[in-house]
Coordinates of C-alpha atoms in Angstrom, one line a residue:
Chain A
M1 CA -41.3 10.0 -32.2
M2 CA -41.2 7.2 -29.6
S3 CA -44.3 6.8 -27.4
L4 CA -44.0 6.2 -23.7
P5 CA -45.7 3.4 -21.8
E6 CA -49.1 4.5 -20.4
G7 CA -49.3 6.1 -17.0
P8 CA -49.2 9.5 -15.2
N9 CA -46.4 11.9 -16.1
E10 CA -44.9 11.9 -12.6
S11 CA -44.7 8.2 -12.6
K12 CA -42.9 8.2 -16.0
L13 CA -40.3 10.7 -14.8
Q14 CA -39.6 8.7 -11.7
Q15 CA -39.2 5.5 -13.7
I16 CA -36.7 7.2 -16.1
S17 CA -34.8 8.6 -13.2
R18 CA -34.6 5.2 -11.5
I19 CA -33.3 3.6 -14.7
R20 CA -30.7 6.2 -15.2
I21 CA -29.5 5.8 -11.6
D22 CA -29.3 2.0 -12.0
D23 CA -27.4 2.5 -15.3
S24 CA -24.9 4.7 -13.7
S25 CA -24.0 2.1 -11.1
R26 CA -23.9 -0.8 -13.5
V27 CA -20.1 -1.2 -13.9
P28 CA -18.8 -0.3 -10.4
V29 CA -21.5 -2.1 -8.5
S30 CA -21.2 -5.2 -10.8
L31 CA -17.5 -5.2 -10.2
W32 CA -17.7 -5.0 -6.4
F33 CA -20.4 -7.6 -6.3
A34 CA -18.8 -10.1 -8.8
S35 CA -15.5 -9.8 -6.9
S36 CA -17.3 -10.5 -3.6
V37 CA -18.9 -13.6 -5.1
F38 CA -15.5 -14.8 -6.3
W39 CA -14.1 -14.3 -2.8
L40 CA -17.1 -16.1 -1.3
L41 CA -16.1 -19.2 -3.2
M42 CA -12.5 -18.9 -2.2
G43 CA -13.5 -18.3 1.4
S44 CA -15.7 -21.4 1.3
V45 CA -12.8 -23.6 0.1
A46 CA -10.5 -22.2 2.9
A47 CA -13.4 -22.8 5.4
L48 CA -13.9 -26.4 4.4
I49 CA -10.1 -27.2 4.6
S50 CA -10.0 -25.6 8.1
S51 CA -13.1 -27.4 9.2
V52 CA -12.0 -30.8 8.1
K53 CA -8.6 -30.3 9.9
M54 CA -10.5 -29.8 13.1
H55 CA -11.7 -33.4 13.2
N56 CA -9.0 -35.0 10.9
P57 CA -5.8 -33.1 11.8
D58 CA -3.7 -35.0 9.3
F59 CA -5.8 -33.8 6.4
L60 CA -3.4 -31.9 4.1
G61 CA -1.1 -31.9 7.1
N62 CA 2.2 -32.2 5.2
I63 CA 1.6 -29.0 3.1
E64 CA 3.2 -26.1 5.0
W65 CA 1.1 -23.3 3.6
L66 CA -2.2 -25.2 4.3
T67 CA -1.5 -25.8 8.0
F68 CA -4.4 -24.7 10.3
G69 CA -2.6 -21.7 11.6
R70 CA -2.5 -20.2 8.1
I71 CA -5.6 -21.5 6.3
R72 CA -8.0 -20.5 9.1
P73 CA -6.9 -16.8 9.1
V74 CA -7.0 -16.9 5.4
H75 CA -10.7 -18.0 5.6
L76 CA -11.5 -15.3 8.1
D77 CA -9.7 -12.5 6.1
I78 CA -11.1 -13.6 2.7
V79 CA -14.6 -13.6 4.2
F80 CA -14.2 -10.2 5.9
F81 CA -12.2 -8.3 3.4
G82 CA -13.1 -10.2 0.2
W83 CA -16.7 -11.3 0.5
S84 CA -18.3 -9.1 3.2
S85 CA -16.6 -5.8 2.6
M86 CA -16.9 -5.9 -1.2
A87 CA -20.5 -7.0 -1.1
A88 CA -21.2 -4.2 1.5
V89 CA -19.5 -1.5 -0.7
G90 CA -21.5 -2.6 -3.8
C91 CA -24.7 -2.5 -1.9
L92 CA -23.9 0.8 -0.3
L93 CA -23.1 2.5 -3.6
W94 CA -26.3 1.4 -5.3
L95 CA -28.5 2.1 -2.3
Q96 CA -27.2 5.5 -1.6
A97 CA -27.5 6.5 -5.2
R98 CA -31.1 5.3 -5.2
L99 CA -32.0 7.0 -1.9
C100 CA -30.3 10.3 -2.9
H101 CA -32.0 10.2 -6.3
V102 CA -28.7 11.0 -8.0
R103 CA -26.5 9.1 -10.4
L104 CA -23.5 7.3 -8.9
P105 CA -20.5 9.7 -9.2
W106 CA -17.1 8.7 -10.6
P107 CA -18.0 5.2 -11.9
L108 CA -14.5 4.7 -13.3
L109 CA -12.7 5.6 -10.1
L110 CA -15.0 3.4 -8.1
S111 CA -14.3 0.5 -10.5
G112 CA -10.6 1.1 -10.2
L113 CA -10.9 1.1 -6.4
A114 CA -12.6 -2.3 -6.5
M115 CA -9.6 -3.6 -8.4
V116 CA -7.2 -2.0 -5.9
W117 CA -9.2 -3.7 -3.1
N118 CA -9.0 -7.0 -4.9
V119 CA -5.2 -6.7 -5.2
G120 CA -5.0 -6.0 -1.5
V121 CA -6.9 -9.2 -0.7
C122 CA -4.8 -11.2 -3.1
V123 CA -1.5 -9.9 -1.7
G124 CA -2.7 -10.3 1.9
V125 CA -3.9 -13.9 1.3
M126 CA -0.6 -14.9 -0.3
A127 CA 1.3 -13.2 2.6
V128 CA -0.6 -15.1 5.2
L129 CA -0.2 -18.4 3.3
A130 CA 3.5 -17.8 3.1
G131 CA 3.6 -17.4 6.9
H132 CA 3.9 -13.6 7.1
G133 CA 0.5 -13.1 8.9
S134 CA 0.5 -11.2 12.1
S135 CA -1.7 -13.6 14.2
I136 CA -3.8 -10.7 15.4
E137 CA -7.3 -11.6 14.5
Y138 CA -8.9 -9.5 11.6
L139 CA -5.5 -7.7 11.2
E140 CA -3.5 -10.7 9.9
F141 CA -2.6 -9.1 6.6
P142 CA 0.8 -7.4 6.8
A143 CA 1.1 -3.6 7.1
Y144 CA 2.0 -3.2 3.4
C145 CA -1.6 -4.3 2.5
A146 CA -3.1 -1.4 4.5
P147 CA -3.0 1.2 1.6
F148 CA -4.9 -1.3 -0.6
F149 CA -7.9 -1.0 1.8
A150 CA -7.5 2.4 3.3
I151 CA -7.4 4.3 0.0
P152 CA -10.5 2.6 -1.5
A153 CA -12.3 3.1 1.8
L154 CA -11.6 6.8 1.6
G155 CA -12.7 6.9 -2.0
V156 CA -16.0 5.2 -1.1
L157 CA -16.5 7.7 1.7
A158 CA -15.9 10.5 -0.7
A159 CA -18.5 9.1 -3.2
N160 CA -21.0 8.5 -0.4
V161 CA -20.6 12.1 0.9
K162 CA -20.8 13.5 -2.6
M163 CA -24.1 11.7 -3.3
Y164 CA -25.5 12.9 0.1
V165 CA -24.5 16.6 -0.4
T166 CA -25.9 16.7 -3.9
K167 CA -29.0 14.6 -3.1
E168 CA -32.3 15.5 -4.8
S169 CA -34.4 13.8 -2.2
Q170 CA -35.8 16.0 0.5
H171 CA -35.7 13.6 3.4
T172 CA -32.7 11.5 4.8
Y173 CA -34.2 8.0 4.9
V174 CA -33.1 5.9 7.9
S175 CA -30.9 3.7 5.7
Q176 CA -28.9 6.7 4.6
W177 CA -27.9 7.4 8.2
Y178 CA -26.5 3.9 8.5
L179 CA -24.7 4.1 5.2
L180 CA -23.1 7.4 5.9
A181 CA -22.0 6.3 9.4
A182 CA -20.5 3.1 8.2
T183 CA -18.3 4.8 5.6
V184 CA -17.1 7.3 8.2
W185 CA -16.4 4.6 10.8
L186 CA -14.4 2.2 8.6
P187 CA -11.4 4.4 7.8
I188 CA -11.2 5.6 11.4
L189 CA -11.2 2.0 12.7
Y190 CA -8.9 0.6 10.2
V191 CA -6.3 3.3 10.1
T192 CA -6.2 3.7 13.9
A193 CA -5.9 -0.1 14.5
M194 CA -3.3 -0.7 11.8
G195 CA -1.3 2.4 12.9
C196 CA -1.3 1.4 16.6
T197 CA -0.5 -2.3 15.8
Y198 CA 2.1 -2.1 13.1
F199 CA 4.0 1.0 14.3
G200 CA 4.7 -0.6 17.6
L201 CA 2.5 1.9 19.5
V202 CA 0.6 -0.8 21.4
Q203 CA 2.0 -4.1 22.7
G204 CA 0.7 -6.7 25.2
V205 CA -2.6 -5.9 26.9
S206 CA -3.0 -2.7 24.9
Q207 CA -2.6 -4.6 21.7
A208 CA -5.3 -7.0 22.7
I209 CA -7.6 -4.0 23.5
T210 CA -6.8 -2.5 20.1
N211 CA -7.3 -5.8 18.4
W212 CA -10.9 -6.3 19.8
W213 CA -11.8 -2.7 19.6
F214 CA -11.2 -3.1 15.8
G215 CA -12.4 -6.7 15.4
H216 CA -15.7 -6.1 17.1
N217 CA -16.4 -2.7 15.6
A218 CA -15.4 -3.8 12.1
L219 CA -18.4 -6.2 12.3
G220 CA -20.7 -3.9 14.2
L221 CA -19.9 -0.5 12.8
W222 CA -19.0 -1.5 9.2
V223 CA -20.8 -4.5 7.8
T224 CA -23.8 -4.5 10.3
P225 CA -25.0 -1.0 9.5
I226 CA -24.9 -1.7 5.8
A227 CA -26.9 -4.9 6.2
V228 CA -29.4 -3.2 8.5
A229 CA -29.7 -0.3 6.1
T230 CA -30.3 -2.7 3.2
A231 CA -33.1 -4.5 5.1
Y232 CA -34.7 -1.2 6.0
Y233 CA -34.9 -0.4 2.3
L234 CA -35.7 -3.9 0.8
I235 CA -38.3 -5.2 3.2
P236 CA -40.6 -2.1 2.8
K237 CA -39.7 -1.8 -0.9
V238 CA -40.4 -5.4 -1.9
T239 CA -43.6 -5.7 0.2
G240 CA -44.9 -2.2 -0.7
K241 CA -45.4 -1.5 3.0
P242 CA -43.7 1.4 4.8
V243 CA -41.6 0.6 7.9
H244 CA -43.8 -0.3 10.8
S245 CA -42.4 2.5 13.1
Y246 CA -40.2 5.1 11.6
H247 CA -39.6 6.7 15.0
L248 CA -38.2 3.4 16.3
S249 CA -36.0 3.0 13.3
L250 CA -34.2 6.4 14.0
L251 CA -33.9 5.5 17.7
G252 CA -32.3 2.2 16.6
F253 CA -29.7 4.0 14.5
W254 CA -28.7 6.6 17.0
S255 CA -28.5 4.2 19.9
L256 CA -26.3 1.8 17.8
A257 CA -24.1 4.8 16.9
I258 CA -23.6 5.8 20.5
F259 CA -23.3 2.3 22.2
Y260 CA -21.7 -0.1 19.8
N261 CA -18.3 1.4 19.9
W262 CA -17.9 0.4 23.5
A263 CA -18.7 -3.3 23.3
G264 CA -15.5 -4.8 21.9
T265 CA -13.6 -5.5 25.1
H266 CA -16.1 -8.2 26.2
H267 CA -14.0 -10.5 23.9
L268 CA -11.2 -10.2 26.6
T269 CA -13.3 -11.2 29.6
G270 CA -11.1 -13.2 32.0
G271 CA -7.9 -11.7 30.4
P272 CA -5.3 -9.6 32.3
L273 CA -7.0 -6.3 31.7
P274 CA -8.2 -3.8 34.3
A275 CA -11.7 -4.9 35.4
W276 CA -13.3 -1.5 34.4
T277 CA -12.1 -2.1 30.8
I278 CA -14.1 -5.3 30.6
T279 CA -17.1 -3.7 32.4
V280 CA -17.2 -1.0 29.8
G281 CA -17.5 -3.7 27.1
V282 CA -20.2 -5.6 29.1
V283 CA -22.3 -2.4 29.6
G284 CA -21.9 -1.4 25.9
S285 CA -23.1 -4.9 25.0
M286 CA -26.1 -4.7 27.3
M287 CA -27.0 -1.2 25.8
M288 CA -27.1 -2.9 22.4
F289 CA -30.5 -4.4 23.4
I290 CA -32.0 -1.0 22.5
P291 CA -31.1 -0.8 18.8
V292 CA -31.6 -4.6 18.4
I293 CA -35.1 -4.5 19.8
T294 CA -36.1 -1.5 17.7
V295 CA -34.8 -3.2 14.5
A296 CA -36.5 -6.5 15.5
I297 CA -39.8 -4.8 16.1
N298 CA -39.6 -2.9 12.9
H299 CA -38.5 -5.6 10.5
H300 CA -40.8 -8.2 11.9
M301 CA -43.9 -6.0 12.3
T302 CA -43.4 -4.6 8.7
M303 CA -43.8 -8.2 7.5
R304 CA -47.1 -8.7 9.4
G305 CA -49.8 -9.5 6.9
V306 CA -47.4 -10.1 4.0
F307 CA -45.6 -13.2 5.0
H308 CA -47.1 -15.0 1.9
M309 CA -44.7 -12.8 -0.2
L310 CA -41.9 -15.0 1.0
K311 CA -43.1 -17.6 -1.4
T312 CA -42.8 -15.4 -4.4
S313 CA -39.8 -13.1 -3.8
P314 CA -36.2 -14.4 -3.5
T315 CA -35.0 -11.0 -2.2
L316 CA -37.6 -11.0 0.6
R317 CA -36.8 -14.6 1.5
F318 CA -33.1 -14.0 2.1
T319 CA -33.6 -10.6 3.7
V320 CA -36.2 -11.7 6.2
F321 CA -34.2 -14.7 7.1
G322 CA -31.2 -12.4 7.7
S323 CA -33.3 -10.0 9.8
V324 CA -34.5 -12.8 12.0
M325 CA -31.0 -14.0 12.5
Y326 CA -29.9 -10.4 13.3
T327 CA -32.3 -10.5 16.3
V328 CA -31.1 -14.0 17.3
A329 CA -27.4 -13.4 17.0
S330 CA -27.6 -9.9 18.6
F331 CA -29.5 -11.2 21.7
Q332 CA -27.1 -14.0 21.9
G333 CA -24.1 -11.7 21.5
S334 CA -25.3 -9.3 24.3
L335 CA -25.9 -12.2 26.7
E336 CA -22.5 -13.7 25.7
A337 CA -20.8 -10.6 27.0
L338 CA -21.8 -11.3 30.6
R339 CA -19.0 -12.6 32.8
S340 CA -21.2 -15.5 34.1
H341 CA -22.0 -16.6 30.5
Q342 CA -18.3 -16.3 29.5
E343 CA -17.2 -18.6 32.3
I344 CA -18.8 -21.4 30.3
T345 CA -18.5 -20.3 26.7
H346 CA -15.1 -18.7 26.4
F347 CA -12.6 -20.7 24.4
T348 CA -15.3 -23.1 23.2
Q349 CA -17.1 -23.7 19.9
Y350 CA -20.0 -21.7 21.1
T351 CA -18.3 -18.5 20.0
I352 CA -17.7 -19.9 16.5
G353 CA -21.4 -20.8 16.3
H354 CA -22.4 -17.3 17.3
A355 CA -20.0 -15.7 14.8
H356 CA -21.5 -17.7 11.9
L357 CA -25.1 -17.0 13.0
G358 CA -24.1 -13.3 12.9
L359 CA -21.9 -12.9 9.9
Y360 CA -23.5 -15.5 7.7
G361 CA -27.0 -16.0 9.0
F362 CA -27.6 -12.2 9.3
F363 CA -25.2 -10.3 7.2
S364 CA -24.5 -12.7 4.3
M365 CA -28.1 -13.6 3.8
I366 CA -29.2 -9.9 3.6
M367 CA -26.4 -9.4 1.0
F368 CA -27.6 -12.3 -1.0
G369 CA -31.1 -10.8 -0.9
A370 CA -29.8 -7.4 -2.0
M371 CA -27.9 -8.9 -4.9
Y372 CA -31.1 -10.7 -6.1
Y373 CA -32.8 -7.3 -6.1
I374 CA -29.9 -5.2 -7.5
F375 CA -28.4 -7.4 -10.2
P376 CA -31.4 -7.5 -12.5
R377 CA -31.9 -3.7 -12.2
I378 CA -28.3 -2.8 -13.0
T379 CA -27.8 -5.4 -15.8
N380 CA -31.3 -5.1 -17.3
N381 CA -31.4 -8.9 -17.3
E382 CA -33.6 -11.4 -15.5
W383 CA -32.2 -14.2 -13.3
S384 CA -31.9 -17.4 -15.3
S385 CA -33.3 -20.0 -13.0
A386 CA -35.7 -20.0 -10.0
R387 CA -34.4 -23.5 -9.2
L388 CA -30.8 -22.3 -8.7
I389 CA -32.1 -19.5 -6.4
K390 CA -34.0 -22.1 -4.3
V391 CA -30.9 -24.4 -4.1
H392 CA -29.0 -21.3 -2.9
F393 CA -31.6 -20.4 -0.3
W394 CA -32.2 -23.8 1.2
G395 CA -28.5 -24.8 1.1
S396 CA -27.4 -21.7 2.9
S397 CA -30.3 -21.4 5.4
I398 CA -30.3 -25.1 6.5
G399 CA -26.5 -25.1 6.4
V400 CA -26.1 -22.1 8.7
L401 CA -28.8 -23.2 11.1
A402 CA -27.3 -26.6 11.5
Y403 CA -23.9 -25.0 11.9
G404 CA -24.9 -22.3 14.3
I405 CA -27.2 -24.3 16.5
G406 CA -25.0 -27.4 16.5
L407 CA -21.9 -25.6 17.5
C408 CA -23.6 -23.4 20.1
W409 CA -25.1 -26.5 21.7
A410 CA -21.8 -28.4 21.6
G411 CA -19.8 -25.4 22.7
W412 CA -22.0 -24.9 25.8
W413 CA -21.5 -28.5 27.0
Q414 CA -17.9 -28.4 26.0
G415 CA -17.5 -25.4 28.4
V416 CA -19.4 -27.1 31.2
M417 CA -17.1 -30.2 30.8
M418 CA -14.0 -28.1 30.7
N419 CA -15.0 -26.4 33.9
D420 CA -15.3 -29.7 35.7
P421 CA -11.8 -30.7 36.9
A422 CA -13.0 -34.4 37.2
I423 CA -13.4 -34.6 33.4
P424 CA -10.1 -35.2 31.5
F425 CA -9.6 -32.7 28.7
L426 CA -9.5 -35.5 26.0
D427 CA -13.0 -36.5 27.0
T428 CA -14.2 -33.0 25.9
V429 CA -12.4 -33.4 22.6
A430 CA -14.0 -36.8 22.0
Y431 CA -17.4 -35.3 22.9
I432 CA -17.1 -32.5 20.4
R433 CA -15.8 -34.4 17.4
P434 CA -19.2 -35.5 16.0
Y435 CA -20.3 -31.9 16.1
L436 CA -17.1 -30.9 14.2
I437 CA -17.9 -33.4 11.5
M438 CA -21.4 -32.0 11.4
R439 CA -19.8 -28.6 10.9
S440 CA -18.0 -29.8 7.8
V441 CA -21.2 -31.4 6.4
S442 CA -23.2 -28.2 6.9
G443 CA -20.3 -26.2 5.5
T444 CA -20.4 -28.4 2.4
G445 CA -24.1 -27.6 2.1
M446 CA -23.4 -23.8 2.2
T447 CA -20.6 -24.3 -0.4
I448 CA -23.0 -26.0 -2.8
A449 CA -25.4 -23.1 -2.2
H450 CA -22.6 -20.6 -3.1
I451 CA -21.8 -22.5 -6.3
A452 CA -25.4 -22.3 -7.3
F453 CA -25.4 -18.6 -6.6
A454 CA -22.1 -18.0 -8.5
I455 CA -23.6 -19.8 -11.5
S456 CA -26.6 -17.5 -11.4
V457 CA -24.4 -14.4 -11.1
W458 CA -22.2 -15.6 -13.9
R459 CA -25.2 -16.2 -16.1
I460 CA -26.8 -12.8 -15.4
L461 CA -23.5 -10.9 -16.0
S462 CA -22.5 -12.9 -19.1
R463 CA -26.0 -12.6 -20.5
H464 CA -26.1 -16.3 -20.9
H465 CA -29.8 -16.1 -20.5
F466 CA -30.8 -12.7 -21.7
V467 CA -34.4 -11.6 -20.9
M468 CA -35.1 -7.9 -20.6
S469 CA -38.5 -8.2 -19.2
G470 CA -39.9 -10.6 -16.6
P471 CA -41.4 -10.9 -13.2
T472 CA -38.6 -8.8 -11.5
L473 CA -38.1 -6.3 -14.3
F474 CA -41.8 -5.8 -14.8
T475 CA -41.8 -2.0 -14.9
T476 CA -38.5 -0.5 -14.3
T477 CA -36.5 -1.8 -17.2
R478 CA -38.8 -3.1 -19.8
P479 CA -37.7 -2.3 -23.4
A480 CA -40.0 0.6 -24.0
W481 CA -38.6 2.4 -21.0
R482 CA -35.0 1.7 -22.0
E483 CA -35.5 3.0 -25.5
F484 CA -37.0 6.2 -24.1
V485 CA -34.2 6.6 -21.6
N486 CA -31.6 6.3 -24.4
E487 CA -33.5 8.8 -26.5
Q488 CA -33.6 11.3 -23.6
E489 CA -29.8 10.8 -22.9
K490 CA -29.0 11.6 -26.6
R491 CA -31.2 14.7 -26.5
E492 CA -29.5 15.9 -23.3
Q493 CA -26.1 15.2 -24.8
A494 CA -27.0 17.2 -28.0
E495 CA -28.2 20.1 -25.8
L496 CA -25.0 20.1 -23.9
E497 CA -22.9 20.1 -27.0
A498 CA -25.0 23.0 -28.5
Q499 CA -24.4 25.0 -25.3
S500 CA -20.7 24.4 -25.3
Chain B
M1 CA 2.1 2.6 27.6
F2 CA -0.8 4.0 29.8
L3 CA -1.0 7.0 27.5
I4 CA -1.0 4.8 24.4
S5 CA -3.8 2.6 25.7
M6 CA -5.7 5.8 26.5
L7 CA -5.4 6.6 22.8
I8 CA -7.8 3.9 21.9
W9 CA -10.3 5.0 24.5
A10 CA -9.8 8.6 23.3
T11 CA -10.7 7.5 19.8
A12 CA -13.8 5.7 21.1
L13 CA -14.8 8.8 23.0
L14 CA -14.2 10.9 19.9
G15 CA -16.6 8.6 18.0
A16 CA -19.3 9.1 20.6
V17 CA -18.8 12.8 20.6
M18 CA -19.0 12.9 16.8
T19 CA -22.2 10.9 17.0
V20 CA -23.8 13.2 19.4
W21 CA -22.7 16.2 17.3
A22 CA -24.2 14.6 14.2
L23 CA -27.5 13.9 16.1
A24 CA -27.7 17.6 17.1
W25 CA -26.9 18.7 13.5
A26 CA -29.7 16.4 12.2
V27 CA -32.2 17.8 14.7
Q28 CA -31.3 21.3 13.7
R29 CA -31.7 20.5 10.0
G30 CA -35.2 19.3 10.7
E31 CA -34.5 15.7 9.7
F32 CA -36.9 14.4 12.4
R33 CA -39.9 16.4 11.4
N34 CA -42.8 14.8 9.6
L35 CA -41.5 11.2 10.1
R36 CA -44.7 9.6 8.6
Q37 CA -43.8 11.2 5.3
G38 CA -40.2 10.1 5.7
A39 CA -41.2 6.4 6.0
A40 CA -43.0 6.7 2.7
S41 CA -40.1 8.5 0.9
I42 CA -38.8 5.3 -0.7
F43 CA -42.1 5.0 -2.6
D44 CA -43.3 7.0 -5.6
A45 CA -45.9 7.0 -8.3
G46 CA -43.8 4.5 -10.3
E47 CA -43.3 2.1 -7.4
P48 CA -46.2 3.0 -5.1
I49 CA -47.2 1.7 -1.6
G50 CA -49.0 -1.7 -2.0
Q51 CA -47.0 -2.9 -5.0
Q52 CA -44.7 -5.9 -4.7
T53 CA -41.5 -5.2 -6.6
D54 CA -39.6 -8.6 -6.6
F55 CA -40.6 -12.0 -7.9
F56 CA -38.9 -15.3 -8.7
P57 CA -38.0 -15.5 -12.4
G58 CA -40.7 -17.2 -14.4
A59 CA -43.3 -16.6 -11.7
K60 CA -46.7 -15.1 -12.6
R61 CA -47.5 -11.7 -11.1

């Protein structure tokens, strides 16, 4: 008879339950995550080509399918559909299973849906490169790609709801609200926007409204809630400190759920829309200060007194960086919605800087942190190299800060110059060129970081460096526990067979 | 065209109404009672409050 590691009985049962939940999500979550890392690399290549073309327009200029009008949307779509959404789904599935205290349902189906999603991204990218893109931002993939995303999104929604209705935990933790809402919002947003756009229901101004209602909400109601939910779980979990104010965390979720939906039209300030339509977007953006401030207070105050842990935990390092950037990018985004602000920043590099502070500095950094936490637990393997993790962290954090701050600074002055009729347009182009070169340099830094991360992921998945116990896996997956879990599973299987 | 553009706003309004309904449902279910315990619900005897759960590989705990 195998003996358990020492400790109280309650603790043993909880450890076993945790291991079994992690085991159940191993294949699907690894697949969603590994695919996302592949697309992260592809997205980085497309980003670098687009970036170099901004300061050297002749670069690869004689290759039709690599012209700026194709490779830039390919970068955007790979990053949104390939990297961000696939990382978000992997994170969502694991986190919801953990928080509901249930095993991940339908692992084969969810793995199949990951493959369907991958096919969708492949087909969409090839279509855009071939010149069949729609030129509607975030909806460039042709209509025939829609089922490749809509069906998996519905499948993920079904799995998420199944976990929630069969949950064994008493309480609905704040992260679960965000996760449930995100999976409900995505299919509504995507199907409505694709339907209206591709079946000719909306054209002209209405199409622009549809475009930015989807584009802004896809970020704010799909990927943002999942990243915020992840931070709400990982920061307390890694530090061993409950959330600073649980009341505020709930206020933050419900205010985001009510207000975010209205903010998208601020992208069209100055456009030929009815003024009230823009005003709705501006007011929605201002109201976003409420959820952002609550999240900021909570994440930063939870860290008070435990900042030293940033030295020892890779997960915390990435997640806290992402949380700080959430505050920065969200404050910036709300202010950016104001008409007076847009008079200067619209049609400048400022917007590009802001977008990267948000989707990379905030969202991607939290997803990196989550993967550093989740991969060892679902693969029962330790990360192979602390040095690779540090290269990843410093490359991506310095890269995105240089990128975001540089482009926001340059974009602001670009806007001021463009508003001055005495300054020729070409002077603004000459002014911004050094900053565009700096963008390519910082993008190269981020790409190096992604390569380091991809090597780490490849090693942990391929068991190149197989260590079943170590600093991260100190209790939950050490060999004694694993053997006991296997024993118990065999026993349950035998009981099931005897009953049948 | 006016009706079509209203469709987007109607969808947005539907989202807001669904959110308010979900909030009412959560209140009725008692999800907002005993919030102090809720904050601690991610900890258990195996991974208790006060225990750090993530480290760099090769680091000493």
